[in-house]
Backbone as JSON, one array per atom type, in Angstrom:
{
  "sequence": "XXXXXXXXXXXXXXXXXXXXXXXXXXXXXXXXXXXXXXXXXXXXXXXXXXXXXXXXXXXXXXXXXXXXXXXXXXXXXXXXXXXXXXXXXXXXXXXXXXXXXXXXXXXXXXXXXXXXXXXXXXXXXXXXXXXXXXXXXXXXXXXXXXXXXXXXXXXXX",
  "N": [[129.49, 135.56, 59.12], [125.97, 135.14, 59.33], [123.59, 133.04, 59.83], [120.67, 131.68, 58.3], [117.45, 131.16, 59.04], [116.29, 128.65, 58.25], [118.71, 127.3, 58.41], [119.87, 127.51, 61.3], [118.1, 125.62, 62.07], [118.55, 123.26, 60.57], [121.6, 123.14, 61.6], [120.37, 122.66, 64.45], [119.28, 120.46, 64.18], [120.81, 118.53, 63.35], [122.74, 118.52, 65.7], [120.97, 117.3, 67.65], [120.62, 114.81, 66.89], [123.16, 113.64, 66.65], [123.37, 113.86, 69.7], [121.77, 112.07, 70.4], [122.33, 109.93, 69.02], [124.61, 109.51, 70.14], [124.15, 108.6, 72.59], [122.64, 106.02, 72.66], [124.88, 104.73, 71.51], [126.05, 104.82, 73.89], [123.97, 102.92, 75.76], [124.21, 100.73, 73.98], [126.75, 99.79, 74.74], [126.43, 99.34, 77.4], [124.64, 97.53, 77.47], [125.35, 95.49, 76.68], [127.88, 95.21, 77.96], [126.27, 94.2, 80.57], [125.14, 91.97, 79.44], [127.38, 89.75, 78.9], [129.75, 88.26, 80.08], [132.89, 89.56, 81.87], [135.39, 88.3, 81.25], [134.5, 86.62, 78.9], [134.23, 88.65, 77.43], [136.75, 89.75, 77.39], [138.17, 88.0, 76.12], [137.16, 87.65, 72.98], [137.75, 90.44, 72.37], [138.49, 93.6, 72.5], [138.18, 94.91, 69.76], [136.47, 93.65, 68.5], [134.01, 93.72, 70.13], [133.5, 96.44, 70.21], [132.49, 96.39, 67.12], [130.17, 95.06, 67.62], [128.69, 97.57, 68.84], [128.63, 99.12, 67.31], [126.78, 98.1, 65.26], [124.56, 97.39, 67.13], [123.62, 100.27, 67.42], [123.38, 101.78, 64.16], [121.28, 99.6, 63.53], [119.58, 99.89, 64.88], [117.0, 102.55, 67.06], [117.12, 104.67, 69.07], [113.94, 105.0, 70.21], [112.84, 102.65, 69.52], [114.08, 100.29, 71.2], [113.64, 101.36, 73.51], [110.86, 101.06, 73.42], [111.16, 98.23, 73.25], [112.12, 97.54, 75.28], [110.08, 98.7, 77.31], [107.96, 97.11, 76.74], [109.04, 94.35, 77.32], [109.72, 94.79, 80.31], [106.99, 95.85, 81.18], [105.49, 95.82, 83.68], [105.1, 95.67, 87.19], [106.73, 94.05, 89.03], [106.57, 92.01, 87.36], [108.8, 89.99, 86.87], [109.55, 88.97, 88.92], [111.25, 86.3, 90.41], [109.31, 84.57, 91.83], [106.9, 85.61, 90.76], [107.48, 85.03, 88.14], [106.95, 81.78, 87.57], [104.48, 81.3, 88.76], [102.74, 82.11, 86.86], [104.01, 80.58, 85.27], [103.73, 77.99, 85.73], [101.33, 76.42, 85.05], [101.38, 75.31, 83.0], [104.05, 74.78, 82.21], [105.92, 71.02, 82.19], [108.39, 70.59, 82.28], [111.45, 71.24, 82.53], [114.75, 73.09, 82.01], [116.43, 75.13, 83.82], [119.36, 77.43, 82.77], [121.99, 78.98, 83.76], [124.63, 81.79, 84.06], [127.36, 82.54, 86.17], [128.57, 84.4, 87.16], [125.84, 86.54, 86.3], [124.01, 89.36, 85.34], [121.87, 90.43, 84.83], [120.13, 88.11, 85.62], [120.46, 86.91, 88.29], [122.43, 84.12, 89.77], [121.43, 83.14, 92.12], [118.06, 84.31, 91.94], [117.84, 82.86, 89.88], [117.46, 80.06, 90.79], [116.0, 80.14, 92.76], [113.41, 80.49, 91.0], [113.73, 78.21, 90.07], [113.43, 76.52, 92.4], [110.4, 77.47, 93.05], [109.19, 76.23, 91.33], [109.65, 73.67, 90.78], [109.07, 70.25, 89.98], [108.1, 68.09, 87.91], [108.64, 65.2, 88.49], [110.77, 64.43, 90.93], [113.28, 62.63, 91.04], [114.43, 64.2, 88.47], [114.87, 66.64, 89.85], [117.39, 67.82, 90.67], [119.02, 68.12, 88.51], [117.08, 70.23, 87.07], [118.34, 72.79, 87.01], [121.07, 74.83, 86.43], [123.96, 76.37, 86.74], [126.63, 77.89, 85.31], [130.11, 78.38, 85.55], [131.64, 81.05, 85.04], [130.66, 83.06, 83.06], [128.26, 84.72, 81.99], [125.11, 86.76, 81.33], [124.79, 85.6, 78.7], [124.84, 82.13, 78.29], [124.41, 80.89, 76.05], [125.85, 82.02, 74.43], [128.9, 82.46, 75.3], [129.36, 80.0, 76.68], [129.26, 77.96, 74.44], [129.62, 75.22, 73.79], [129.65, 73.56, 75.74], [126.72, 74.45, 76.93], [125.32, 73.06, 74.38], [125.85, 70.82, 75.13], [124.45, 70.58, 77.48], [121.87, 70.96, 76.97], [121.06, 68.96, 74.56], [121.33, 67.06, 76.4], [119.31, 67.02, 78.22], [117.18, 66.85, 76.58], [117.22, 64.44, 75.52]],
  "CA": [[128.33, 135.4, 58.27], [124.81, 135.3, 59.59], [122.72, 131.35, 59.45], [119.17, 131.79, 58.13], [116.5, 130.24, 60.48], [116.61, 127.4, 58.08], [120.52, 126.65, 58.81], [120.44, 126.46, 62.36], [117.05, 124.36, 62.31], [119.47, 121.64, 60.47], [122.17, 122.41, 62.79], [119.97, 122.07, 65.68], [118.69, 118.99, 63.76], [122.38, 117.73, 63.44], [123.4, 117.63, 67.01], [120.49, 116.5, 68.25], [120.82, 113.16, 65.78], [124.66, 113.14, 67.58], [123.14, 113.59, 71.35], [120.59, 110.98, 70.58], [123.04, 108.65, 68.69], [125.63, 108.91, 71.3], [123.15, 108.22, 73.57], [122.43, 104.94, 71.82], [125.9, 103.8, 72.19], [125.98, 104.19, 75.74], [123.22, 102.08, 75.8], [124.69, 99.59, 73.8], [127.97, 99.46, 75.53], [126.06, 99.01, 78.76], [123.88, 96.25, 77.39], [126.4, 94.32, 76.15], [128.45, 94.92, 79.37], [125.65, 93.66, 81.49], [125.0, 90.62, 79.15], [128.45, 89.57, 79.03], [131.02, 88.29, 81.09], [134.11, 90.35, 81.89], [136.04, 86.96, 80.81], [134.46, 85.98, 77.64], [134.35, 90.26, 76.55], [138.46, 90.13, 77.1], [138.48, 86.94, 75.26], [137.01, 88.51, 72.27], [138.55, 91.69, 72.5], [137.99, 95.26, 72.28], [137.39, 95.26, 68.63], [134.91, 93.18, 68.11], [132.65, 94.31, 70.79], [133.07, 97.77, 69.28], [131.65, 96.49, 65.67], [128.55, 94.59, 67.96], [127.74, 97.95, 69.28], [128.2, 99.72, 65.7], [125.58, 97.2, 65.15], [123.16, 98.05, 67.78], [123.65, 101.65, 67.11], [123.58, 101.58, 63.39], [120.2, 99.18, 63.23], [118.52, 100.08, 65.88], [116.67, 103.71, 67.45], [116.67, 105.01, 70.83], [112.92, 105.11, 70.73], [112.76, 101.31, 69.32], [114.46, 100.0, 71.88], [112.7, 102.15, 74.82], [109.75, 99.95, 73.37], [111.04, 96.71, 73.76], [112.21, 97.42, 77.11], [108.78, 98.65, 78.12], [107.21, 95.94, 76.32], [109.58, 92.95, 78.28], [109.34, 94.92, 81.6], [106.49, 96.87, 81.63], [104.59, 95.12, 84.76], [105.48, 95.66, 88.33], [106.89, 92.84, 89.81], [106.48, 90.81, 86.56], [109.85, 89.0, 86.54], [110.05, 87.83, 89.77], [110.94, 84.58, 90.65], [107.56, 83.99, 92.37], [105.65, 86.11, 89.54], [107.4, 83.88, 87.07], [106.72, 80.71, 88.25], [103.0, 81.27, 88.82], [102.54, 82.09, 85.48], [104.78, 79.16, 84.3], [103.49, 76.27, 86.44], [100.0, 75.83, 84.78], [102.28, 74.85, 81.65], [105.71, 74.11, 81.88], [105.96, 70.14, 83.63], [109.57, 70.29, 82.83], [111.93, 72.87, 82.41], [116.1, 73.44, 82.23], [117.39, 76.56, 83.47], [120.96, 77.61, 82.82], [122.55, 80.78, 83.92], [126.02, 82.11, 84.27], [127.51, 82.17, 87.62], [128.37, 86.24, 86.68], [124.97, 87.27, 85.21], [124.04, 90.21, 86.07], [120.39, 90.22, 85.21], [119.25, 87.36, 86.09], [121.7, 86.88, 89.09], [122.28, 82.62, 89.9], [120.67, 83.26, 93.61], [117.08, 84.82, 91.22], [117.22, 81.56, 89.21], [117.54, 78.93, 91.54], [115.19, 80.29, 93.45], [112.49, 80.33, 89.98], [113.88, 76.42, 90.16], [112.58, 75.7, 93.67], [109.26, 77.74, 93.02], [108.41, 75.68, 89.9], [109.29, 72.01, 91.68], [109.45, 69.0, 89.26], [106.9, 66.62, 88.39], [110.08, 63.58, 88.88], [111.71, 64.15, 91.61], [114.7, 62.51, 90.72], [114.74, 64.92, 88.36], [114.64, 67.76, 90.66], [118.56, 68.71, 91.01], [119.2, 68.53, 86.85], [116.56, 71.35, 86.67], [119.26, 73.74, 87.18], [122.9, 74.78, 86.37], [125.32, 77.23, 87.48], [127.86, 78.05, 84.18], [131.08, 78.79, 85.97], [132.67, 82.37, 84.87], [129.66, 83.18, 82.31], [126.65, 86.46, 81.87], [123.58, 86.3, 80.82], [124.6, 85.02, 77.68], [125.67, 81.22, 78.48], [124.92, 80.59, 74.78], [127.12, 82.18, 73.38], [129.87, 82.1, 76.21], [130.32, 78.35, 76.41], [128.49, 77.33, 73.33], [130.02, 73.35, 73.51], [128.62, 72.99, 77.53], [125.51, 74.5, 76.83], [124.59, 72.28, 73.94], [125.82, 69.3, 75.17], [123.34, 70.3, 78.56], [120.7, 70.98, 76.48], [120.7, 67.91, 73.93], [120.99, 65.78, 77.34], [118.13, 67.35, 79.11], [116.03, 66.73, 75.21], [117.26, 63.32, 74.95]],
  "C": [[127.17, 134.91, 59.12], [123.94, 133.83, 59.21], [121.6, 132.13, 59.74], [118.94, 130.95, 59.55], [116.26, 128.62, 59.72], [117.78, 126.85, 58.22], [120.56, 126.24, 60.24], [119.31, 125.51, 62.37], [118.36, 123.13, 61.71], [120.7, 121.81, 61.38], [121.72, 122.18, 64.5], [119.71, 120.49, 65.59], [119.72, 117.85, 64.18], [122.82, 116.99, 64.97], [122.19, 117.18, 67.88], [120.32, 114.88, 67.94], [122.38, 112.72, 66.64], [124.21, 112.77, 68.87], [122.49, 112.13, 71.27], [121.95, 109.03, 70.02], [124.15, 108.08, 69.65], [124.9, 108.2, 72.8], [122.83, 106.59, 73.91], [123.3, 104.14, 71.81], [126.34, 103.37, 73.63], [125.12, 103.05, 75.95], [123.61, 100.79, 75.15], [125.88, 98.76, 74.07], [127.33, 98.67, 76.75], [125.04, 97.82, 78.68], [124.71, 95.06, 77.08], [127.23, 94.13, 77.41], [127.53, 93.97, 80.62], [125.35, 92.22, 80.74], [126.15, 89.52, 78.89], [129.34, 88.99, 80.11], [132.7, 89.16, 81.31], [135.14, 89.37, 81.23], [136.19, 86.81, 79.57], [134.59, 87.89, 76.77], [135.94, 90.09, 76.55], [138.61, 89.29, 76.15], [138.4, 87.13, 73.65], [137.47, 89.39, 71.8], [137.96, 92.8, 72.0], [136.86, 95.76, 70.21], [136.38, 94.91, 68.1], [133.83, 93.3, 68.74], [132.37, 95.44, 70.45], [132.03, 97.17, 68.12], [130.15, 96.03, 66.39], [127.54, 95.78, 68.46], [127.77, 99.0, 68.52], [126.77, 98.97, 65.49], [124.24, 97.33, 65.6], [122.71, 99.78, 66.73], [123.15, 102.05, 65.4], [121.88, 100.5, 62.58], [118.94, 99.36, 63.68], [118.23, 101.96, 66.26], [116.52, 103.53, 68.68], [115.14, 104.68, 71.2], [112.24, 103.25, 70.6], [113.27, 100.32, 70.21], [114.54, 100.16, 73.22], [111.8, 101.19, 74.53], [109.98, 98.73, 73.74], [111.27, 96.54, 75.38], [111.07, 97.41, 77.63], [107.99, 97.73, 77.8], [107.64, 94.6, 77.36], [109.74, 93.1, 79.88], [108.45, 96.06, 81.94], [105.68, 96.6, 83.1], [105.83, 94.99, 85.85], [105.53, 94.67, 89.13], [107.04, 92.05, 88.49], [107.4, 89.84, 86.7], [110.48, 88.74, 87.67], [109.97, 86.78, 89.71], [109.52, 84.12, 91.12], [106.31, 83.92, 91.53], [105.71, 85.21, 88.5], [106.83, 82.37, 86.94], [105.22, 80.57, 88.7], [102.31, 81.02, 88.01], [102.61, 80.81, 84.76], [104.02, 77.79, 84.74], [101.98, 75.91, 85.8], [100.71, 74.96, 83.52], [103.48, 74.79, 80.92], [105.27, 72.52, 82.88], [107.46, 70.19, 83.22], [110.19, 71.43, 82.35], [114.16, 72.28, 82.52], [116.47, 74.77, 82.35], [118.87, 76.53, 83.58], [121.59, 79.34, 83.44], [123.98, 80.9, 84.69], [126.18, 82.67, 85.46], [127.95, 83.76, 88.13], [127.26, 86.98, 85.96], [124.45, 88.19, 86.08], [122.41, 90.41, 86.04], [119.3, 89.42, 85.34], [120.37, 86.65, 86.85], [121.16, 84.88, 89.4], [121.23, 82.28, 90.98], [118.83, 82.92, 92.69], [116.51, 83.31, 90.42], [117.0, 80.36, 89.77], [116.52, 79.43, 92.41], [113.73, 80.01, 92.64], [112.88, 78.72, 90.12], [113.06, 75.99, 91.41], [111.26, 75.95, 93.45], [108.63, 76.9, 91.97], [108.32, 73.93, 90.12], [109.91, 71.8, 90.41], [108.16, 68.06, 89.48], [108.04, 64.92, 88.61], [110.67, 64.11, 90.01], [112.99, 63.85, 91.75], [115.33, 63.48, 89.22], [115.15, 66.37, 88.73], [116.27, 68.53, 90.04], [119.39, 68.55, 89.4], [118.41, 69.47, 86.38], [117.08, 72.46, 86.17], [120.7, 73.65, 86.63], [123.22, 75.99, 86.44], [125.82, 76.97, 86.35], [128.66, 78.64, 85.2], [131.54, 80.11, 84.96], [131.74, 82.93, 83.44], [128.94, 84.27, 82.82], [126.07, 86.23, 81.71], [123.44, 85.2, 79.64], [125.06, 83.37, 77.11], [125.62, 80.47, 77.08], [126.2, 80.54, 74.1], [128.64, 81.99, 74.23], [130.46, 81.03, 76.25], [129.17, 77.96, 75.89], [128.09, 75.86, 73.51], [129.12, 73.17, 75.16], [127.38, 73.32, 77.18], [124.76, 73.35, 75.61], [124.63, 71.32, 74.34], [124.67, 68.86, 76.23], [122.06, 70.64, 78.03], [119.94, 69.63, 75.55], [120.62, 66.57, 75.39], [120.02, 66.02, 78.04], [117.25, 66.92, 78.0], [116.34, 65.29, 75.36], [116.65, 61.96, 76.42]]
}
Protein backbone atom coordinates (compact mmCIF):
# COMPACT_ATOMS: atom_id res chain seq x y z
CA UNK A 1 0.00 0.00 0.00
CA UNK A 2 1.20 3.40 -1.08
CA UNK A 3 1.72 6.47 2.12
CA UNK A 4 0.22 9.80 1.00
CA UNK A 5 2.73 12.74 1.33
CA UNK A 6 0.89 13.44 4.48
CA UNK A 7 1.87 9.86 6.10
CA UNK A 8 5.39 9.92 5.61
CA UNK A 9 5.62 13.75 6.70
CA UNK A 10 4.38 12.18 10.25
CA UNK A 11 6.60 9.33 9.82
CA UNK A 12 9.44 11.49 9.02
CA UNK A 13 8.08 13.58 11.95
CA UNK A 14 8.10 10.37 14.18
CA UNK A 15 11.66 9.35 13.89
CA UNK A 16 12.99 12.43 13.96
CA UNK A 17 11.19 13.05 17.66
CA UNK A 18 13.08 9.33 18.38
CA UNK A 19 16.65 10.60 16.85
CA UNK A 20 16.29 13.77 18.78
CA UNK A 21 14.93 12.06 21.99
CA UNK A 22 17.54 9.46 21.95
CA UNK A 23 19.82 11.99 21.53
CA UNK A 24 18.67 13.60 24.75
CA UNK A 25 19.35 10.55 26.69
CA UNK A 26 22.77 10.30 25.70
CA UNK A 27 23.12 13.53 26.95
CA UNK A 28 21.66 12.81 30.06
CA UNK A 29 23.49 9.66 30.74
CA UNK A 30 26.68 11.55 30.06
CA UNK A 31 25.77 14.42 32.34
CA UNK A 32 24.98 12.53 35.07
CA UNK A 33 28.11 10.34 34.45
CA UNK A 34 30.32 13.33 34.51
CA UNK A 35 28.55 14.82 37.64
CA UNK A 36 28.74 11.78 39.58
CA UNK A 37 31.08 9.61 41.09
CA UNK A 38 31.60 6.06 39.82
CA UNK A 39 31.21 5.13 43.75
CA UNK A 40 28.23 6.97 44.83
CA UNK A 41 26.36 5.95 40.96
CA UNK A 42 27.07 2.01 42.07
CA UNK A 43 25.83 2.89 45.43
CA UNK A 44 22.57 3.94 44.10
CA UNK A 45 22.27 1.59 41.46
CA UNK A 46 21.38 1.18 37.98
CA UNK A 47 17.77 1.83 38.49
CA UNK A 48 17.57 4.78 39.89
CA UNK A 49 19.91 6.61 37.73
CA UNK A 50 17.81 5.31 34.85
CA UNK A 51 14.46 7.09 36.34
CA UNK A 52 16.96 10.53 36.89
CA UNK A 53 17.62 10.40 33.25
CA UNK A 54 13.79 9.55 32.36
CA UNK A 55 13.62 12.75 34.15
CA UNK A 56 15.98 14.81 32.21
CA UNK A 57 14.68 13.38 29.06
CA UNK A 58 11.03 13.54 29.79
CA UNK A 59 11.20 17.44 31.19
CA UNK A 60 13.59 18.76 29.40
CA UNK A 61 14.41 19.55 25.19
CA UNK A 62 17.50 19.15 23.34
CA UNK A 63 17.27 22.73 22.27
CA UNK A 64 16.56 23.92 26.07
CA UNK A 65 19.37 22.59 27.30
CA UNK A 66 21.82 23.66 24.25
CA UNK A 67 20.69 27.11 25.82
CA UNK A 68 21.70 26.73 29.16
CA UNK A 69 24.91 25.35 28.18
CA UNK A 70 25.56 28.31 25.91
CA UNK A 71 24.24 30.58 28.39
CA UNK A 72 26.79 29.06 31.49
CA UNK A 73 29.68 28.71 28.96
CA UNK A 74 29.27 30.93 26.35
CA UNK A 75 32.60 33.17 26.92
CA UNK A 76 36.05 32.10 25.99
CA UNK A 77 38.05 31.47 28.76
CA UNK A 78 35.22 32.47 31.17
CA UNK A 79 35.64 29.71 33.78
CA UNK A 80 39.03 29.78 34.35
CA UNK A 81 40.51 29.76 37.50
CA UNK A 82 42.20 33.15 36.84
CA UNK A 83 38.97 34.47 34.85
CA UNK A 84 37.00 33.43 37.87
CA UNK A 85 38.72 34.91 40.48
CA UNK A 86 39.06 38.33 38.86
CA UNK A 87 35.61 38.62 38.57
CA UNK A 88 35.06 37.27 42.15
CA UNK A 89 37.64 39.25 44.15
CA UNK A 90 35.98 42.76 43.95
CA UNK A 91 33.16 40.88 46.06
CA UNK A 92 33.63 37.77 47.62
CA UNK A 93 36.08 38.56 51.12
CA UNK A 94 35.38 35.06 52.09
CA UNK A 95 34.57 32.10 50.36
CA UNK A 96 34.43 27.93 50.96
CA UNK A 97 35.12 25.83 48.13
CA UNK A 98 34.40 22.13 48.20
CA UNK A 99 34.96 19.72 45.43
CA UNK A 100 35.17 16.02 45.03
CA UNK A 101 38.50 14.51 44.75
CA UNK A 102 36.86 12.61 41.31
CA UNK A 103 35.13 15.63 39.69
CA UNK A 104 35.40 15.73 36.51
CA UNK A 105 34.44 19.25 35.68
CA UNK A 106 35.79 21.10 37.92
CA UNK A 107 38.90 18.81 38.47
CA UNK A 108 40.49 19.38 42.52
CA UNK A 109 43.97 20.69 40.79
CA UNK A 110 41.22 23.78 38.81
CA UNK A 111 39.85 24.56 42.29
CA UNK A 112 42.63 24.91 44.44
CA UNK A 113 44.18 26.77 42.18
CA UNK A 114 40.67 29.43 42.06
CA UNK A 115 41.61 29.13 46.10
CA UNK A 116 45.14 30.51 45.79
CA UNK A 117 44.03 33.17 43.09
CA UNK A 118 41.31 34.60 45.39
CA UNK A 119 43.76 34.70 48.77
CA UNK A 120 41.93 35.40 52.10
CA UNK A 121 41.42 38.51 53.83
CA UNK A 122 42.56 36.26 57.47
CA UNK A 123 45.19 34.48 56.86
CA UNK A 124 44.71 32.06 59.37
CA UNK A 125 41.96 31.41 57.54
CA UNK A 126 43.70 30.70 54.40
CA UNK A 127 44.00 26.67 54.48
CA UNK A 128 39.96 26.17 55.59
CA UNK A 129 39.18 27.97 52.24
CA UNK A 130 39.34 24.72 50.61
CA UNK A 131 38.47 20.94 50.74
CA UNK A 132 39.19 17.94 48.87
CA UNK A 133 35.88 15.34 49.38
CA UNK A 134 37.61 12.00 49.20
CA UNK A 135 35.93 9.53 46.45
CA UNK A 136 33.17 12.26 45.35
CA UNK A 137 32.04 14.29 41.52
CA UNK A 138 30.94 17.31 41.04
CA UNK A 139 28.12 16.73 43.10
CA UNK A 140 29.63 16.70 46.84
CA UNK A 141 26.08 17.66 47.92
CA UNK A 142 24.49 15.14 47.26
CA UNK A 143 27.38 12.46 47.54
CA UNK A 144 28.26 13.03 51.18
CA UNK A 145 25.37 15.12 52.22
CA UNK A 146 26.32 14.70 56.36
CA UNK A 147 30.29 16.08 55.59
CA UNK A 148 29.23 18.68 53.46
CA UNK A 149 26.76 20.22 55.85
CA UNK A 150 28.55 19.81 58.76
CA UNK A 151 31.62 21.87 56.53
CA UNK A 152 29.37 24.27 55.58
CA UNK A 153 27.42 25.13 58.95
CA UNK A 154 31.16 25.36 60.41
CA UNK A 155 32.53 27.67 57.84
CA UNK A 156 28.75 29.92 58.59
CA UNK A 157 29.15 29.65 62.18
Amino acid sequence: EMLGANDADIMNEKENEETNNSRLCAFAWSIILATYSEQFLASVGAARVQTWVDGVCKFNTQSGLKAILLQTHGGEGQWTPASMAEEMKGYVESYKLVVGSNDKMAPPDQVLRLAQLLGTQDESKQDNCCRVVENCGHAVPFEAMRLWREDVIKYLT
